[in-house]
Amino acid sequence: MNRNSTPSNAVLRIGYFDGYSPIRTDGKEMGLSEYKTLPDLIPWLQIVQAKVLSSQDVELKISTKIPPVSTFQLQLKLDEQMVTKDTVSAINAIVLAHKMSV
């Protein structure tokens, strides 16, 4: 990156070799889901852990910052092209890196 370049307003995403990924630099994109009350993006610091439920389903354990602080689980269906095990590993690695940097 050129030091003299100005920051872009483009949305940064982490791509994978076969297309689009919901993993962004600032959090996990929710995409279209049944959870209409949640924001479009869950910041990494609010994600406690991800785990595989089935071949296309992932569970995210989310921490709320609203008193009383608590956690809840979200079940998400991934795009058919995404490998669930690899996605969960990536999410957990990024969550850990963010927690270590704070």
N, CA, C and O atoms as a printed pandas DataFrame, in Angstrom:
     atom_number atom_name residue_name chain_id  residue_number  x_coord  y_coord  z_coord
0              1         N          MET        A               1    0.827   -1.166    0.000
1              2        CA          MET        A               1    0.000    0.000    0.000
2              3         C          MET        A               1    0.881    1.242    0.000
3              4         O          MET        A               1    1.868    1.299    0.734
4              5         N          ASN        A               2    0.549    2.200   -0.785
5              6        CA          ASN        A               2    1.301    3.435   -0.883
6              7         C          ASN        A               2    1.066    4.285    0.360
7              8         O          ASN        A               2   -0.080    4.504    0.751
8              9         N          ARG        A               3    2.131    4.760    0.979
9             10        CA          ARG        A               3    1.997    5.562    2.199
10            11         C          ARG        A               3    1.220    6.853    1.957
11            12         O          ARG        A               3    0.542    7.351    2.855
12            13         N          ASN        A               4    1.319    7.388    0.754
13            14        CA          ASN        A               4    0.675    8.662    0.454
14            15         C          ASN        A               4   -0.763    8.501   -0.018
15            16         O          ASN        A               4   -1.438    9.493   -0.294
16            17         N          SER        A               5   -1.232    7.277   -0.111
17            18        CA          SER        A               5   -2.600    7.072   -0.582
18            19         C          SER        A               5   -3.594    7.427    0.524
19            20         O          SER        A               5   -3.316    7.239    1.709
20            21         N          THR        A               6   -4.739    7.934    0.124
21            22        CA          THR        A               6   -5.773    8.265    1.103
22            23         C          THR        A               6   -6.609    7.032    1.375
23            24         O          THR        A               6   -6.782    6.197    0.487
24            25         N          PRO        A               7   -7.134    6.900    2.592
25            26        CA          PRO        A               7   -7.960    5.732    2.910
26            27         C          PRO        A               7   -9.193    5.674    2.006
27            28         O          PRO        A               7   -9.764    6.703    1.644
28            29         N          SER        A               8   -9.579    4.484    1.662
29            30        CA          SER        A               8  -10.735    4.285    0.805
30            31         C          SER        A               8  -11.976    4.082    1.654
31            32         O          SER        A               8  -11.887    3.597    2.782
32            33         N          ASN        A               9  -13.125    4.446    1.124
33            34        CA          ASN        A               9  -14.387    4.188    1.804
34            35         C          ASN        A               9  -14.940    2.820    1.451
35            36         O          ASN        A               9  -16.043    2.466    1.867
36            37         N          ALA        A              10  -14.188    2.058    0.693
37            38        CA          ALA        A              10  -14.644    0.729    0.282
38            39         C          ALA        A              10  -14.765   -0.179    1.496
39            40         O          ALA        A              10  -14.008   -0.046    2.458
40            41         N          VAL        A              11  -15.702   -1.085    1.449
41            42        CA          VAL        A              11  -15.878   -2.064    2.519
42            43         C          VAL        A              11  -14.834   -3.156    2.337
43            44         O          VAL        A              11  -14.731   -3.756    1.267
44            45         N          LEU        A              12  -14.066   -3.408    3.381
45            46        CA          LEU        A              12  -13.039   -4.437    3.304
46            47         C          LEU        A              12  -13.629   -5.781    3.696
47            48         O          LEU        A              12  -14.307   -5.902    4.716
48            49         N          ARG        A              13  -13.366   -6.773    2.886
49            50        CA          ARG        A              13  -13.814   -8.143    3.175
50            51         C          ARG        A              13  -12.639   -9.082    2.992
51            52         O          ARG        A              13  -11.697   -8.792    2.254
52            53         N          ILE        A              14  -12.709  -10.184    3.660
53            54        CA          ILE        A              14  -11.712  -11.222    3.463
54            55         C          ILE        A              14  -12.298  -12.193    2.456
55            56         O          ILE        A              14  -13.301  -12.854    2.728
56            57         N          GLY        A              15  -11.680  -12.276    1.308
57            58        CA          GLY        A              15  -12.197  -13.151    0.257
58            59         C          GLY        A              15  -11.627  -14.548    0.392
59            60         O          GLY        A              15  -10.613  -14.754    1.060
60            61         N          TYR        A              16  -12.263  -15.479   -0.226
61            62        CA          TYR        A              16  -11.710  -16.821   -0.292
62            63         C          TYR        A              16  -11.664  -17.224   -1.748
63            64         O          TYR        A              16  -12.255  -16.554   -2.595
64            65         N          PHE        A              17  -10.980  -18.294   -2.049
65            66        CA          PHE        A              17  -10.642  -18.593   -3.426
66            67         C          PHE        A              17  -11.837  -18.799   -4.343
67            68         O          PHE        A              17  -11.692  -18.704   -5.562
68            69         N          ASP        A              18  -12.992  -19.072   -3.804
69            70        CA          ASP        A              18  -14.114  -19.439   -4.671
70            71         C          ASP        A              18  -15.261  -18.440   -4.624
71            72         O          ASP        A              18  -16.368  -18.772   -5.048
72            73         N          GLY        A              19  -15.035  -17.219   -4.121
73            74        CA          GLY        A              19  -16.116  -16.256   -4.143
74            75         C          GLY        A              19  -16.217  -15.376   -2.922
75            76         O          GLY        A              19  -15.203  -15.008   -2.329
76            77         N          TYR        A              20  -17.422  -15.040   -2.546
77            78        CA          TYR        A              20  -17.728  -14.096   -1.475
78            79         C          TYR        A              20  -17.629  -14.742   -0.096
79            80         O          TYR        A              20  -17.931  -15.922    0.079
80            81         N          SER        A              21  -17.200  -13.943    0.877
81            82        CA          SER        A              21  -17.137  -14.413    2.257
82            83         C          SER        A              21  -17.822  -13.406    3.171
83            84         O          SER        A              21  -17.667  -12.201    2.973
84            85         N          PRO        A              22  -18.577  -13.867    4.170
85            86        CA          PRO        A              22  -19.202  -12.952    5.132
86            87         C          PRO        A              22  -18.237  -12.487    6.223
87            88         O          PRO        A              22  -18.633  -11.748    7.124
88            89         N          ILE        A              23  -16.983  -12.912    6.149
89            90        CA          ILE        A              23  -15.992  -12.521    7.141
90            91         C          ILE        A              23  -15.368  -11.208    6.679
91            92         O          ILE        A              23  -14.691  -11.155    5.652
92            93         N          ARG        A              24  -15.610  -10.137    7.464
93            94        CA          ARG        A              24  -15.057   -8.829    7.128
94            95         C          ARG        A              24  -13.988   -8.468    8.140
95            96         O          ARG        A              24  -13.868   -9.111    9.183
96            97         N          THR        A              25  -13.217   -7.444    7.836
97            98        CA          THR        A              25  -12.130   -7.071    8.742
98            99         C          THR        A              25  -12.631   -6.590   10.099
99           100         O          THR        A              25  -11.916   -6.708   11.094
100          101         N          ASP        A              26  -13.845   -6.051   10.156
101          102        CA          ASP        A              26  -14.352   -5.516   11.413
102          103         C          ASP        A              26  -15.395   -6.397   12.093
103          104         O          ASP        A              26  -15.891   -6.045   13.163
104          105         N          GLY        A              27  -15.735   -7.533   11.491
105          106        CA          GLY        A              27  -16.694   -8.434   12.122
106          107         C          GLY        A              27  -17.292   -9.431   11.156
107          108         O          GLY        A              27  -16.889   -9.508    9.995
108          109         N          LYS        A              28  -18.258  -10.198   11.642
109          110        CA          LYS        A              28  -18.956  -11.228   10.854
110          111         C          LYS        A              28  -20.251  -10.633   10.325
111          112         O          LYS        A              28  -21.102  -10.186   11.094
112          113         N          GLU        A              29  -20.391  -10.630    9.015
113          114        CA          GLU        A              29  -21.601  -10.124    8.378
114          115         C          GLU        A              29  -22.746  -11.093    8.614
115          116         O          GLU        A              29  -22.581  -12.304    8.465
116          117         N          MET        A              30  -23.893  -10.570    8.977
117          118        CA          MET        A              30  -25.043  -11.429    9.243
118          119         C          MET        A              30  -25.723  -11.879    7.964
119          120         O          MET        A              30  -26.218  -13.004    7.898
120          121         N          GLY        A              31  -25.758  -11.038    6.958
121          122        CA          GLY        A              31  -26.434  -11.402    5.723
122          123         C          GLY        A              31  -27.932  -11.495    5.946
123          124         O          GLY        A              31  -28.466  -10.897    6.880
124          125         N          LEU        A              32  -28.599  -12.233    5.101
125          126        CA          LEU        A              32  -30.047  -12.408    5.240
126          127         C          LEU        A              32  -30.303  -13.505    6.261
127          128         O          LEU        A              32  -29.909  -14.655    6.065
128          129         N          SER        A              33  -30.957  -13.145    7.336
129          130        CA          SER        A              33  -31.262  -14.146    8.355
130          131         C          SER        A              33  -32.611  -13.835    8.984
131          132         O          SER        A              33  -33.218  -12.796    8.726
132          133         N          GLU        A              34  -33.054  -14.752    9.803
133          134        CA          GLU        A              34  -34.332  -14.556   10.488
134          135         C          GLU        A              34  -34.202  -13.623   11.684
135          136         O          GLU        A              34  -35.207  -13.286   12.311
136          137         N          TYR        A              35  -32.986  -13.200   12.012
137          138        CA          TYR        A              35  -32.749  -12.335   13.167
138          139         C          TYR        A              35  -32.817  -10.868   12.737
139          140         O          TYR        A              35  -31.786  -10.214   12.575
140          141         N          LYS        A              36  -34.002  -10.372   12.559
141          142        CA          LYS        A              36  -34.219   -9.006   12.059
142          143         C          LYS        A              36  -33.801   -7.938   13.071
143          144         O          LYS        A              36  -33.534   -6.800   12.684
144          145         N          THR        A              37  -33.741   -8.284   14.358
145          146        CA          THR        A              37  -33.412   -7.292   15.379
146          147         C          THR        A              37  -31.904   -7.090   15.515
147          148         O          THR        A              37  -31.474   -6.147   16.180
148          149         N          LEU        A              38  -31.097   -7.947   14.908
149          150        CA          LEU        A              38  -29.646   -7.837   15.026
150          151         C          LEU        A              38  -29.088   -6.909   13.951
151          152         O          LEU        A              38  -29.700   -6.741   12.896
152          153         N          PRO        A              39  -27.935   -6.310   14.211
153          154        CA          PRO        A              39  -27.293   -5.469   13.197
154          155         C          PRO        A              39  -26.786   -6.321   12.030
155          156         O          PRO        A              39  -26.715   -7.545   12.132
156          157         N          ASP        A              40  -26.437   -5.668   10.932
157          158        CA          ASP        A              40  -25.925   -6.370    9.751
158          159         C          ASP        A              40  -24.542   -6.957    9.980
159          160         O          ASP        A              40  -24.108   -7.844    9.245
160          161         N          LEU        A              41  -23.851   -6.460   11.003
161          162        CA          LEU        A              41  -22.487   -6.885   11.273
162          163         C          LEU        A              41  -22.321   -7.084   12.770
163          164         O          LEU        A              41  -22.716   -6.226   13.561
164          165         N          ILE        A              42  -21.737   -8.214   13.164
165          166        CA          ILE        A              42  -21.434   -8.459   14.577
166          167         C          ILE        A              42  -19.927   -8.273   14.749
167          168         O          ILE        A              42  -19.149   -9.021   14.156
168          169         N          PRO        A              43  -19.499   -7.291   15.549
169          170        CA          PRO        A              43  -18.065   -7.042   15.743
170          171         C          PRO        A              43  -17.368   -8.254   16.361
171          172         O          PRO        A              43  -17.962   -9.007   17.133
172          173         N          TRP        A              44  -16.105   -8.421   16.004
173          174        CA          TRP        A              44  -15.338   -9.577   16.501
174          175         C          TRP        A              44  -15.319   -9.641   18.019
175          176         O          TRP        A              44  -15.376  -10.731   18.587
176          177         N          LEU        A              45  -15.240   -8.503   18.685
177          178        CA          LEU        A              45  -15.149   -8.515   20.144
178          179         C          LEU        A              45  -16.440   -8.959   20.825
179          180         O          LEU        A              45  -16.424   -9.258   22.019
180          181         N          GLN        A              46  -17.553   -9.011   20.101
181          182        CA          GLN        A              46  -18.805   -9.504   20.684
182          183         C          GLN        A              46  -18.988  -11.002   20.441
183          184         O          GLN        A              46  -19.839  -11.627   21.072
184          185         N          ILE        A              47  -18.208  -11.579   19.544
185          186        CA          ILE        A              47  -18.310  -13.013   19.276
186          187         C          ILE        A              47  -17.412  -13.743   20.269
187          188         O          ILE        A              47  -16.210  -13.483   20.339
188          189         N          VAL        A              48  -17.992  -14.640   21.021
189          190        CA          VAL        A              48  -17.247  -15.409   22.012
190          191         C          VAL        A              48  -16.652  -16.651   21.364
191          192         O          VAL        A              48  -15.491  -16.985   21.598
192          193         N          GLN        A              49  -17.459  -17.340   20.539
193          194        CA          GLN        A              49  -17.012  -18.598   19.938
194          195         C          GLN        A              49  -17.954  -18.980   18.812
195          196         O          GLN        A              49  -19.131  -18.620   18.817
196          197         N          ALA        A              50  -17.417  -19.718   17.844
197          198        CA          ALA        A              50  -18.226  -20.297   16.772
198          199         C          ALA        A              50  -18.042  -21.806   16.812
199          200         O          ALA        A              50  -16.975  -22.301   17.176
200          201         N          LYS        A              51  -19.093  -22.538   16.433
201          202        CA          LYS        A              51  -18.950  -23.993   16.356
202          203         C          LYS        A              51  -19.816  -24.530   15.225
203          204         O          LYS        A              51  -20.811  -23.918   14.838
204          205         N          VAL        A              52  -19.418  -25.678   14.706
205          206        CA          VAL        A              52  -20.125  -26.341   13.612
206          207         C          VAL        A              52  -21.321  -27.090   14.188
207          208         O          VAL        A              52  -21.187  -27.849   15.148
208          209         N          LEU        A              53  -22.496  -26.867   13.591
209          210        CA          LEU        A              53  -23.691  -27.628   13.970
210          211         C          LEU        A              53  -23.985  -28.733   12.961
211          212         O          LEU        A              53  -24.356  -29.845   13.335
212          213         N          SER        A              54  -23.817  -28.415   11.684
213          214        CA          SER        A              54  -24.026  -29.394   10.616
214          215         C          SER        A              54  -23.220  -28.939    9.408
215          216         O          SER        A              54  -22.428  -28.003    9.516
216          217         N          SER        A              55  -23.404  -29.580    8.266
217          218        CA          SER        A              55  -22.594  -29.271    7.091
218          219         C          SER        A              55  -22.738  -27.838    6.602
219          220         O          SER        A              55  -21.821  -27.335    5.952
220          221         N          GLN        A              56  -23.828  -27.166    6.880
221          222        CA          GLN        A              56  -23.999  -25.776    6.449
222          223         C          GLN        A              56  -24.466  -24.853    7.574
223          224         O          GLN        A              56  -24.764  -23.684    7.329
224          225         N          ASP        A              57  -24.534  -25.362    8.798
225          226        CA          ASP        A              57  -25.005  -24.556    9.923
226          227         C          ASP        A              57  -23.894  -24.290   10.929
227          228         O          ASP        A              57  -23.127  -25.181   11.295
228          229         N          VAL        A              58  -23.835  -23.044   11.359
229          230        CA          VAL        A              58  -22.845  -22.585   12.328
230          231         C          VAL        A              58  -23.585  -21.957   13.500
231          232         O          VAL        A              58  -24.609  -21.298   13.323
232          233         N          GLU        A              59  -23.058  -22.169   14.691
233          234        CA          GLU        A              59  -23.609  -21.496   15.862
234          235         C          GLU        A              59  -22.586  -20.479   16.343
235          236         O          GLU        A              59  -21.413  -20.806   16.527
236          237         N          LEU        A              60  -23.036  -19.235   16.547
237          238        CA          LEU        A              60  -22.192  -18.198   17.118
238          239         C          LEU        A              60  -22.658  -17.915   18.530
239          240         O          LEU        A              60  -23.850  -17.724   18.769
240          241         N          LYS        A              61  -21.727  -17.886   19.461
241          242        CA          LYS        A              61  -22.027  -17.477   20.826
242          243         C          LYS        A              61  -21.657  -15.996   20.903
243          244         O          LYS        A              61  -20.500  -15.626   20.700
244          245         N          ILE        A              62  -22.650  -15.152   21.200
245          246        CA          ILE        A              62  -22.500  -13.703   21.167
246          247         C          ILE        A              62  -22.594  -13.141   22.581
247          248         O          ILE        A              62  -23.429  -13.576   23.375
248          249         N          SER        A              63  -21.744  -12.182   22.889
249          250        CA          SER        A              63  -21.781  -11.490   24.174
250          251         C          SER        A              63  -22.482  -10.154   23.974
251          252         O          SER        A              63  -22.165   -9.409   23.047
252          253         N          THR        A              64  -23.430   -9.862   24.843
253          254        CA          THR        A              64  -24.110   -8.569   24.768
254          255         C          THR        A              64  -23.437   -7.608   25.730
255          256         O          THR        A              64  -22.949   -8.010   26.786
256          257         N          LYS        A              65  -23.415   -6.354   25.363
257          258        CA          LYS        A              65  -22.812   -5.344   26.230
258          259         C          LYS        A              65  -23.875   -4.571   26.990
259          260         O          LYS        A              65  -23.564   -3.679   27.779
260          261         N          ILE        A              66  -25.123   -4.917   26.749
261          262        CA          ILE        A              66  -26.228   -4.247   27.417
262          263         C          ILE        A              66  -26.409   -4.891   28.788
263          264         O          ILE        A              66  -26.545   -6.111   28.877
264          265         N          PRO        A              67  -26.415   -4.093   29.861
265          266        CA          PRO        A              67  -26.595   -4.672   31.201
266          267         C          PRO        A              67  -27.921   -5.394   31.327
267          268         O          PRO        A              67  -28.907   -4.895   30.785
268          269         N          PRO        A              68  -28.018   -6.508   31.989
269          270        CA          PRO        A              68  -26.878   -7.265   32.482
270          271         C          PRO        A              68  -26.160   -7.948   31.318
271          272         O          PRO        A              68  -26.797   -8.480   30.409
272          273         N          VAL        A              69  -24.833   -7.926   31.358
273          274        CA          VAL        A              69  -24.033   -8.548   30.295
274          275         C          VAL        A              69  -24.347  -10.034   30.268
275          276         O          VAL        A              69  -24.320  -10.705   31.300
276          277         N          SER        A              70  -24.642  -10.539   29.087
277          278        CA          SER        A              70  -24.982  -11.956   28.963
278          279         C          SER        A              70  -24.518  -12.474   27.605
279          280         O          SER        A              70  -23.975  -11.726   26.793
280          281         N          THR        A              71  -24.737  -13.742   27.378
281          282        CA          THR        A              71  -24.409  -14.342   26.083
282          283         C          THR        A              71  -25.646  -15.037   25.537
283          284         O          THR        A              71  -26.528  -15.457   26.286
284          285         N          PHE        A              72  -25.690  -15.147   24.217
285          286        CA          PHE        A              72  -26.754  -15.898   23.576
286          287         C          PHE        A              72  -26.196  -16.554   22.321
287          288         O          PHE        A              72  -25.142  -16.156   21.826
288          289         N          GLN        A              73  -26.891  -17.545   21.813
289          290        CA          GLN        A              73  -26.450  -18.283   20.635
290          291         C          GLN        A              73  -27.293  -17.915   19.425
291          292         O          GLN        A              73  -28.505  -17.721   19.522
292          293         N          LEU        A              74  -26.617  -17.823   18.275
293          294        CA          LEU        A              74  -27.276  -17.610   16.989
294          295         C          LEU        A              74  -26.951  -18.774   16.081
295          296         O          LEU        A              74  -25.793  -19.181   15.993
296          297         N          GLN        A              75  -27.927  -19.307   15.418
297          298        CA          GLN        A              75  -27.690  -20.364   14.448
298          299         C          GLN        A              75  -27.777  -19.744   13.056
299          300         O          GLN        A              75  -28.792  -19.147   12.698
300          301         N          LEU        A              76  -26.704  -19.890   12.273
301          302        CA          LEU        A              76  -26.633  -19.297   10.945
302          303         C          LEU        A              76  -26.423  -20.361    9.883
303          304         O          LEU        A              76  -25.687  -21.324   10.096
304          305         N          LYS        A              77  -27.063  -20.188    8.754
305          306        CA          LYS        A              77  -26.862  -21.080    7.612
306          307         C          LYS        A              77  -25.865  -20.421    6.676
307          308         O          LYS        A              77  -26.036  -19.261    6.300
308          309         N          LEU        A              78  -24.825  -21.154    6.299
309          310        CA          LEU        A              78  -23.804  -20.629    5.407
310          311         C          LEU        A              78  -24.164  -20.857    3.944
311          312         O          LEU        A              78  -24.964  -21.732    3.610
312          313         N          ASP        A              79  -23.560  -20.058    3.092
313          314        CA          ASP        A              79  -23.647  -20.235    1.654
314          315         C          ASP        A              79  -23.173  -21.649    1.320
315          316         O          ASP        A              79  -22.253  -22.161    1.957
316          317         N          GLU        A              80  -23.787  -22.273    0.337
317          318        CA          GLU        A              80  -23.445  -23.659   -0.024
318          319         C          GLU        A              80  -21.987  -23.825   -0.416
319          320         O          GLU        A              80  -21.426  -24.907   -0.249
320          321         N          GLN        A              81  -21.358  -22.770   -0.937
321          322        CA          GLN        A              81  -19.970  -22.872   -1.390
322          323         C          GLN        A              81  -18.972  -22.834   -0.246
323          324         O          GLN        A              81  -17.820  -23.231   -0.418
324          325         N          MET        A              82  -19.394  -22.367    0.910
325          326        CA          MET        A              82  -18.461  -22.236    2.020
326          327         C          MET        A              82  -18.336  -23.542    2.800
327          328         O          MET        A              82  -19.318  -24.255    3.010
328          329         N          VAL        A              83  -17.127  -23.835    3.218
329          330        CA          VAL        A              83  -16.863  -25.025    4.021
330          331         C          VAL        A              83  -17.036  -24.631    5.489
331          332         O          VAL        A              83  -16.291  -23.798    6.007
332          333         N          THR        A              84  -18.010  -25.226    6.144
333          334        CA          THR        A              84  -18.377  -24.835    7.505
334          335         C          THR        A              84  -17.201  -24.942    8.476
335          336         O          THR        A              84  -16.949  -24.021    9.253
336          337         N          LYS        A              85  -16.497  -26.043    8.434
337          338        CA          LYS        A              85  -15.374  -26.271    9.359
338          339         C          LYS        A              85  -14.311  -25.181    9.191
339          340         O          LYS        A              85  -13.794  -24.666   10.182
340          341         N          ASP        A              86  -13.985  -24.830    7.951
341          342        CA          ASP        A              86  -12.980  -23.797    7.700
342          343         C          ASP        A              86  -13.477  -22.421    8.128
343          344         O          ASP        A              86  -12.704  -21.619    8.652
344          345         N          THR        A              87  -14.747  -22.145    7.911
345          346        CA          THR        A              87  -15.326  -20.862    8.307
346          347         C          THR        A              87  -15.291  -20.708    9.824
347          348         O          THR        A              87  -14.921  -19.648   10.329
348          349         N          VAL        A              88  -15.668  -21.746   10.547
349          350        CA          VAL        A              88  -15.649  -21.714   12.008
350          351         C          VAL        A              88  -14.217  -21.539   12.508
351          352         O          VAL        A              88  -13.984  -20.778   13.448
352          353         N          SER        A              89  -13.267  -22.221   11.905
353          354        CA          SER        A              89  -11.862  -22.064   12.304
354          355         C          SER        A              89  -11.384  -20.634   12.085
355          356         O          SER        A              89  -10.685  -20.073   12.930
356          357         N          ALA        A              90  -11.758  -20.045   10.957
357          358        CA          ALA        A              90  -11.363  -18.664   10.655
358          359         C          ALA        A              90  -11.992  -17.697   11.652
359          360         O          ALA        A              90  -11.313  -16.804   12.158
360          361         N          ILE        A              91  -13.271  -17.865   11.937
361          362        CA          ILE        A              91  -13.961  -16.982   12.884
362          363         C          ILE        A              91  -13.310  -17.082   14.260
363          364         O          ILE        A              91  -13.030  -16.057   14.881
364          365         N          ASN        A              92  -13.065  -18.291   14.743
365          366        CA          ASN        A              92  -12.472  -18.466   16.075
366          367         C          ASN        A              92  -11.053  -17.902   16.135
367          368         O          ASN        A              92  -10.659  -17.352   17.163
368          369         N          ALA        A              93  -10.281  -18.026   15.058
369          370        CA          ALA        A              93   -8.923  -17.481   15.029
370          371         C          ALA        A              93   -8.946  -15.953   15.078
371          372         O          ALA        A              93   -8.147  -15.342   15.788
372          373         N          ILE        A              94   -9.851  -15.340   14.332
373          374        CA          ILE        A              94   -9.951  -13.878   14.321
374          375         C          ILE        A              94  -10.440  -13.369   15.665
375          376         O          ILE        A              94   -9.940  -12.362   16.165
376          377         N          VAL        A              95  -11.417  -14.057   16.260
377          378        CA          VAL        A              95  -11.926  -13.664   17.583
378          379         C          VAL        A              95  -10.793  -13.708   18.611
379          380         O          VAL        A              95  -10.638  -12.782   19.407
380          381         N          LEU        A              96  -10.016  -14.765   18.595
381          382        CA          LEU        A              96   -8.898  -14.898   19.531
382          383         C          LEU        A              96   -7.869  -13.790   19.304
383          384         O          LEU        A              96   -7.371  -13.209   20.268
384          385         N          ALA        A              97   -7.550  -13.494   18.062
385          386        CA          ALA        A              97   -6.582  -12.437   17.759
386          387         C          ALA        A              97   -7.079  -11.082   18.256
387          388         O          ALA        A              97   -6.298  -10.297   18.794
388          389         N          HIS        A              98   -8.358  -10.803   18.081
389          390        CA          HIS        A              98   -8.900   -9.535   18.560
390          391         C          HIS        A              98   -8.869   -9.460   20.075
391          392         O          HIS        A              98   -8.580   -8.399   20.629
392          393         N          LYS        A              99   -9.157  -10.555   20.757
393          394        CA          LYS        A              99   -9.135  -10.554   22.226
394          395         C          LYS        A              99   -7.722  -10.373   22.759
395          396         O          LYS        A              99   -7.524   -9.753   23.804
396          397         N          MET        A             100   -6.741  -10.912   22.045
397          398        CA          MET        A             100   -5.353  -10.786   22.477
398          399         C          MET        A             100   -4.819   -9.381   22.244
399          400         O          MET        A             100   -3.878   -8.953   22.913
400          401         N          SER        A             101   -5.416   -8.661   21.297
401          402        CA          SER        A             101   -4.930   -7.320   20.976
402          403         C          SER        A             101   -5.514   -6.252   21.878
403          404         O          SER        A             101   -5.076   -5.102   21.841
404          405         N          VAL        A             102   -6.501   -6.618   22.691
405          406        CA          VAL        A             102   -7.161   -5.617   23.554
406          407         C          VAL        A             102   -6.472   -5.533   24.883
407          408         O          VAL        A             102   -6.880   -4.750   25.741
